[in-house]
Amino acid sequence: MKARQKKLYKTPEAGVLRVAYKDDATALNGERREIFAGKGRRNNQITSLIFRYLKAKGIDSHFIEEISETEQLVQEVEIIPLEVVVRNVLAGSLAKRLGKSEGELIEQPIVEFYYKEDALNDPFINDDHVLFLEVATNREVEILKQEAKRINAALTELFKKAGVTLVDFKVEFGRTKDGSILLSDEISPDTCRLWDVETNEKLDKDVFRRNIGNLITVYDEILARLEEVVRNV
Ligand code: UDP
């Protein structure tokens, strides 16, 4: 069982939840776990900034507002059990699967689905598997792919202004009461691979996964750079 990095609470308002970001970091599907004091605050602030930015670019999400250093209010949705991954540069599990080294540019961004099922270690699945499992309809699959690409284009531009290459990222979507698809969960250095444009230094959770640096230092760097970008737009 993966340790949860966020906790969801009901609020007095129907359809509105409170998310509290925790300081836990996990890797290897929960086998490694560590607490980093202040990680929750950074991820809350980075996710809030990104969801606000996406909204300004016409991409809606479950985000309503940031209510404290570590908490947000979000719209309640029914989460679709898929991790939707978009890749711009070869890295991580895809580099491994294809037997190639990390760093190769992917000209046409690749969208992938992973089935969110802890007992199975979130396996990679294709569109037909998604339909077979009945986790999304054909139409929804098309929307998920299209939205993932739109999010990728907007985020690539944002991170580029921050001197960061958006290598890959994972997003999750939910269904609202009226059945529409809404971007949900979080977008942070926990869920993105972020490399410095000049040096390719890793500024994301890989510093923890691979034991190659200080997680809080690099998350701070990402927050500071993003704040600088949004201040100047
Ligand atoms: N990712 C995530 N949660 C997961 C698995 C992956 O946020 O449970 C993100 C990861 O941070 C990266 C992208 O999805 O930005 C692609 O990850 P990959 O498939 O390469 O898996 P990894 O090797 O990171 O486990």
PDB file of N, CA and C and ligand atoms in Angstrom, residues 2 26-29 83-87 90-97 102 112 114 116 121-122 124 166-172 185-186 188-194 204-206 209-210, ligand 1:
ATOM      1  N   LYS A   2       0.600   2.129  -0.931  1.00  0.00           N
ATOM      2  CA  LYS A   2       1.365   3.365  -1.001  1.00  0.00           C
ATOM      3  C   LYS A   2       0.958   4.309   0.124  1.00  0.00           C
ATOM      4  N   THR A  26       7.395   9.030  -1.264  1.00  0.00           N
ATOM      5  CA  THR A  26       7.526   7.583  -1.441  1.00  0.00           C
ATOM      6  C   THR A  26       8.128   7.306  -2.810  1.00  0.00           C
ATOM      7  N   ALA A  27       8.790   6.165  -2.907  1.00  0.00           N
ATOM      8  CA  ALA A  27       9.344   5.724  -4.190  1.00  0.00           C
ATOM      9  C   ALA A  27       9.221   4.219  -4.247  1.00  0.00           C
ATOM     10  N   LEU A  28       9.485   3.666  -5.418  1.00  0.00           N
ATOM     11  CA  LEU A  28       9.409   2.210  -5.631  1.00  0.00           C
ATOM     12  C   LEU A  28       8.047   1.680  -5.191  1.00  0.00           C
ATOM     13  N   ASN A  29       6.998   2.383  -5.658  1.00  0.00           N
ATOM     14  CA  ASN A  29       5.620   2.012  -5.327  1.00  0.00           C
ATOM     15  C   ASN A  29       5.396   1.830  -3.824  1.00  0.00           C
ATOM     16  N   GLU A  83      -3.420   6.828 -14.593  1.00  0.00           N
ATOM     17  CA  GLU A  83      -2.373   7.841 -14.572  1.00  0.00           C
ATOM     18  C   GLU A  83      -2.094   8.154 -16.028  1.00  0.00           C
ATOM     19  N   VAL A  84      -2.315   9.394 -16.393  1.00  0.00           N
ATOM     20  CA  VAL A  84      -2.081   9.795 -17.780  1.00  0.00           C
ATOM     21  C   VAL A  84      -0.712  10.473 -17.820  1.00  0.00           C
ATOM     22  N   VAL A  85       0.216   9.837 -18.530  1.00  0.00           N
ATOM     23  CA  VAL A  85       1.596  10.334 -18.581  1.00  0.00           C
ATOM     24  C   VAL A  85       1.872  10.923 -19.954  1.00  0.00           C
ATOM     25  N   VAL A  86       2.498  12.097 -19.986  1.00  0.00           N
ATOM     26  CA  VAL A  86       2.918  12.710 -21.248  1.00  0.00           C
ATOM     27  C   VAL A  86       4.437  12.827 -21.226  1.00  0.00           C
ATOM     28  N   ARG A  87       5.066  12.495 -22.346  1.00  0.00           N
ATOM     29  CA  ARG A  87       6.533  12.500 -22.421  1.00  0.00           C
ATOM     30  C   ARG A  87       7.037  13.348 -23.582  1.00  0.00           C
ATOM     31  N   LEU A  90      12.860  11.366 -23.525  1.00  0.00           N
ATOM     32  CA  LEU A  90      12.904   9.987 -23.036  1.00  0.00           C
ATOM     33  C   LEU A  90      13.546   9.915 -21.642  1.00  0.00           C
ATOM     34  N   ALA A  91      12.860   9.261 -20.715  1.00  0.00           N
ATOM     35  CA  ALA A  91      13.392   9.109 -19.347  1.00  0.00           C
ATOM     36  C   ALA A  91      12.626   8.004 -18.633  1.00  0.00           C
ATOM     37  N   GLY A  92      13.089   7.694 -17.442  1.00  0.00           N
ATOM     38  CA  GLY A  92      12.355   6.807 -16.534  1.00  0.00           C
ATOM     39  C   GLY A  92      11.996   5.465 -17.135  1.00  0.00           C
ATOM     40  N   SER A  93      10.740   5.059 -16.874  1.00  0.00           N
ATOM     41  CA  SER A  93      10.321   3.702 -17.243  1.00  0.00           C
ATOM     42  C   SER A  93      10.311   3.484 -18.748  1.00  0.00           C
ATOM     43  N   LEU A  94      10.052   4.538 -19.547  1.00  0.00           N
ATOM     44  CA  LEU A  94      10.028   4.327 -21.008  1.00  0.00           C
ATOM     45  C   LEU A  94      11.438   4.101 -21.554  1.00  0.00           C
ATOM     46  N   ALA A  95      12.407   4.861 -21.032  1.00  0.00           N
ATOM     47  CA  ALA A  95      13.804   4.652 -21.454  1.00  0.00           C
ATOM     48  C   ALA A  95      14.212   3.208 -21.162  1.00  0.00           C
ATOM     49  N   LYS A  96      13.803   2.749 -19.982  1.00  0.00           N
ATOM     50  CA  LYS A  96      14.125   1.380 -19.569  1.00  0.00           C
ATOM     51  C   LYS A  96      13.459   0.377 -20.510  1.00  0.00           C
ATOM     52  N   ARG A  97      12.172   0.579 -20.732  1.00  0.00           N
ATOM     53  CA  ARG A  97      11.406  -0.388 -21.548  1.00  0.00           C
ATOM     54  C   ARG A  97      11.937  -0.465 -22.971  1.00  0.00           C
ATOM     55  N   GLU A 102      18.451   7.921 -21.280  1.00  0.00           N
ATOM     56  CA  GLU A 102      17.596   9.075 -21.042  1.00  0.00           C
ATOM     57  C   GLU A 102      18.113  10.283 -21.820  1.00  0.00           C
ATOM     58  N   GLU A 112       0.593   8.202 -22.493  1.00  0.00           N
ATOM     59  CA  GLU A 112       0.461   6.811 -22.047  1.00  0.00           C
ATOM     60  C   GLU A 112      -0.564   6.720 -20.913  1.00  0.00           C
ATOM     61  N   TYR A 114      -1.541   4.426 -17.456  1.00  0.00           N
ATOM     62  CA  TYR A 114      -1.190   3.406 -16.458  1.00  0.00           C
ATOM     63  C   TYR A 114      -2.439   3.188 -15.625  1.00  0.00           C
ATOM     64  N   LYS A 116      -4.354   2.603 -12.449  1.00  0.00           N
ATOM     65  CA  LYS A 116      -4.099   2.854 -11.017  1.00  0.00           C
ATOM     66  C   LYS A 116      -4.653   1.712 -10.182  1.00  0.00           C
ATOM     67  N   ASN A 121       0.764  -2.816  -9.101  1.00  0.00           N
ATOM     68  CA  ASN A 121       1.855  -1.861  -9.331  1.00  0.00           C
ATOM     69  C   ASN A 121       1.605  -0.929 -10.510  1.00  0.00           C
ATOM     70  N   ASP A 122       0.375  -0.501 -10.676  1.00  0.00           N
ATOM     71  CA  ASP A 122       0.017   0.471 -11.717  1.00  0.00           C
ATOM     72  C   ASP A 122       0.577   0.109 -13.091  1.00  0.00           C
ATOM     73  N   PHE A 124       1.273  -0.417 -17.127  1.00  0.00           N
ATOM     74  CA  PHE A 124       1.098   0.304 -18.397  1.00  0.00           C
ATOM     75  C   PHE A 124       0.025  -0.415 -19.202  1.00  0.00           C
ATOM     76  N   LEU A 166      10.416  20.505 -19.438  1.00  0.00           N
ATOM     77  CA  LEU A 166       9.399  19.570 -18.922  1.00  0.00           C
ATOM     78  C   LEU A 166       9.609  18.241 -19.650  1.00  0.00           C
ATOM     79  N   VAL A 167      10.292  17.341 -18.981  1.00  0.00           N
ATOM     80  CA  VAL A 167      10.674  16.054 -19.587  1.00  0.00           C
ATOM     81  C   VAL A 167       9.459  15.142 -19.727  1.00  0.00           C
ATOM     82  N   ASP A 168       8.743  14.956 -18.633  1.00  0.00           N
ATOM     83  CA  ASP A 168       7.508  14.159 -18.642  1.00  0.00           C
ATOM     84  C   ASP A 168       6.710  14.506 -17.392  1.00  0.00           C
ATOM     85  N   PHE A 169       5.472  14.087 -17.366  1.00  0.00           N
ATOM     86  CA  PHE A 169       4.648  14.318 -16.176  1.00  0.00           C
ATOM     87  C   PHE A 169       3.456  13.376 -16.186  1.00  0.00           C
ATOM     88  N   LYS A 170       2.832  13.301 -15.002  1.00  0.00           N
ATOM     89  CA  LYS A 170       1.642  12.465 -14.837  1.00  0.00           C
ATOM     90  C   LYS A 170       0.488  13.339 -14.380  1.00  0.00           C
ATOM     91  N   VAL A 171      -0.672  13.141 -14.979  1.00  0.00           N
ATOM     92  CA  VAL A 171      -1.861  13.830 -14.467  1.00  0.00           C
ATOM     93  C   VAL A 171      -2.980  12.823 -14.259  1.00  0.00           C
ATOM     94  N   GLU A 172      -3.940  13.236 -13.441  1.00  0.00           N
ATOM     95  CA  GLU A 172      -5.126  12.409 -13.223  1.00  0.00           C
ATOM     96  C   GLU A 172      -6.353  13.268 -13.492  1.00  0.00           C
ATOM     97  N   ASP A 185      -6.193  16.029  -8.977  1.00  0.00           N
ATOM     98  CA  ASP A 185      -4.964  15.637  -8.285  1.00  0.00           C
ATOM     99  C   ASP A 185      -3.992  16.813  -8.173  1.00  0.00           C
ATOM    100  N   GLU A 186      -2.710  16.596  -8.487  1.00  0.00           N
ATOM    101  CA  GLU A 186      -1.707  17.641  -8.316  1.00  0.00           C
ATOM    102  C   GLU A 186      -0.765  17.676  -9.509  1.00  0.00           C
ATOM    103  N   SER A 188       3.220  18.785  -9.640  1.00  0.00           N
ATOM    104  CA  SER A 188       4.309  19.268  -8.786  1.00  0.00           C
ATOM    105  C   SER A 188       5.588  18.517  -9.158  1.00  0.00           C
ATOM    106  N   PRO A 189       6.718  18.842  -8.518  1.00  0.00           N
ATOM    107  CA  PRO A 189       7.945  18.073  -8.825  1.00  0.00           C
ATOM    108  C   PRO A 189       7.838  16.606  -8.401  1.00  0.00           C
ATOM    109  N   ASP A 190       6.773  16.258  -7.663  1.00  0.00           N
ATOM    110  CA  ASP A 190       6.524  14.841  -7.364  1.00  0.00           C
ATOM    111  C   ASP A 190       5.998  14.117  -8.601  1.00  0.00           C
ATOM    112  N   THR A 191       5.344  14.857  -9.476  1.00  0.00           N
ATOM    113  CA  THR A 191       4.638  14.223 -10.601  1.00  0.00           C
ATOM    114  C   THR A 191       5.193  14.617 -11.974  1.00  0.00           C
ATOM    115  N   CYS A 192       6.257  15.438 -11.965  1.00  0.00           N
ATOM    116  CA  CYS A 192       6.872  15.871 -13.229  1.00  0.00           C
ATOM    117  C   CYS A 192       8.367  15.570 -13.193  1.00  0.00           C
ATOM    118  N   ARG A 193       8.960  15.315 -14.353  1.00  0.00           N
ATOM    119  CA  ARG A 193      10.425  15.371 -14.439  1.00  0.00           C
ATOM    120  C   ARG A 193      10.796  16.733 -14.993  1.00  0.00           C
ATOM    121  N   LEU A 194      11.641  17.433 -14.242  1.00  0.00           N
ATOM    122  CA  LEU A 194      12.005  18.811 -14.565  1.00  0.00           C
ATOM    123  C   LEU A 194      13.523  18.927 -14.592  1.00  0.00           C
ATOM    124  N   ASP A 204      13.508  17.602  -9.503  1.00  0.00           N
ATOM    125  CA  ASP A 204      12.244  16.910  -9.244  1.00  0.00           C
ATOM    126  C   ASP A 204      12.488  15.724  -8.320  1.00  0.00           C
ATOM    127  N   LYS A 205      11.444  14.890  -8.189  1.00  0.00           N
ATOM    128  CA  LYS A 205      11.489  13.782  -7.234  1.00  0.00           C
ATOM    129  C   LYS A 205      12.587  12.748  -7.540  1.00  0.00           C
ATOM    130  N   ASP A 206      13.131  12.774  -8.741  1.00  0.00           N
ATOM    131  CA  ASP A 206      14.231  11.849  -9.048  1.00  0.00           C
ATOM    132  C   ASP A 206      15.427  12.048  -8.096  1.00  0.00           C
ATOM    133  N   ARG A 209      14.272   9.662  -5.539  1.00  0.00           N
ATOM    134  CA  ARG A 209      14.229   8.289  -6.072  1.00  0.00           C
ATOM    135  C   ARG A 209      15.645   7.748  -6.275  1.00  0.00           C
ATOM    136  N   ARG A 210      16.544   8.612  -6.755  1.00  0.00           N
ATOM    137  CA  ARG A 210      17.889   8.148  -7.123  1.00  0.00           C
ATOM    138  C   ARG A 210      18.955   8.568  -6.116  1.00  0.00           C
TER     139      ARG A 210
HETATM  140  N1  UDP B   1       4.752   9.504 -12.165  1.00  0.00           N
HETATM  141  C1  UDP B   1       3.975   9.879 -11.075  1.00  0.00           C
HETATM  142  N2  UDP B   1       3.436   8.901 -10.275  1.00  0.00           N
HETATM  143  C2  UDP B   1       3.610   7.582 -10.507  1.00  0.00           C
HETATM  144  C3  UDP B   1       4.412   7.203 -11.623  1.00  0.00           C
HETATM  145  C4  UDP B   1       4.956   8.189 -12.420  1.00  0.00           C
HETATM  146  O1  UDP B   1       3.782  11.057 -10.831  1.00  0.00           O
HETATM  147  O2  UDP B   1       3.079   6.756  -9.763  1.00  0.00           O
HETATM  148  C5  UDP B   1       5.357  10.539 -13.032  1.00  0.00           C
HETATM  149  C6  UDP B   1       6.869  10.600 -12.865  1.00  0.00           C
HETATM  150  O3  UDP B   1       7.219  11.569 -11.906  1.00  0.00           O
HETATM  151  C7  UDP B   1       7.316  11.042 -14.248  1.00  0.00           C
HETATM  152  C8  UDP B   1       6.248  10.468 -15.188  1.00  0.00           C
HETATM  153  O4  UDP B   1       5.121  10.191 -14.380  1.00  0.00           O
HETATM  154  O5  UDP B   1       7.297  12.437 -14.353  1.00  0.00           O
HETATM  155  C9  UDP B   1       6.697   9.212 -15.895  1.00  0.00           C
HETATM  156  O6  UDP B   1       7.147   8.282 -14.962  1.00  0.00           O
HETATM  157  P1  UDP B   1       7.773   6.883 -15.427  1.00  0.00           P
HETATM  158  O7  UDP B   1       6.739   6.096 -16.154  1.00  0.00           O
HETATM  159  O8  UDP B   1       9.039   7.135 -16.151  1.00  0.00           O
HETATM  160  O9  UDP B   1       7.965   6.106 -14.091  1.00  0.00           O
HETATM  161  P2  UDP B   1       9.117   6.158 -13.004  1.00  0.00           P
HETATM  162  O10 UDP B   1      10.324   5.552 -13.657  1.00  0.00           O
HETATM  163  O11 UDP B   1       9.271   7.567 -12.618  1.00  0.00           O
HETATM  164  O12 UDP B   1       8.497   5.338 -11.926  1.00  0.00           O
END
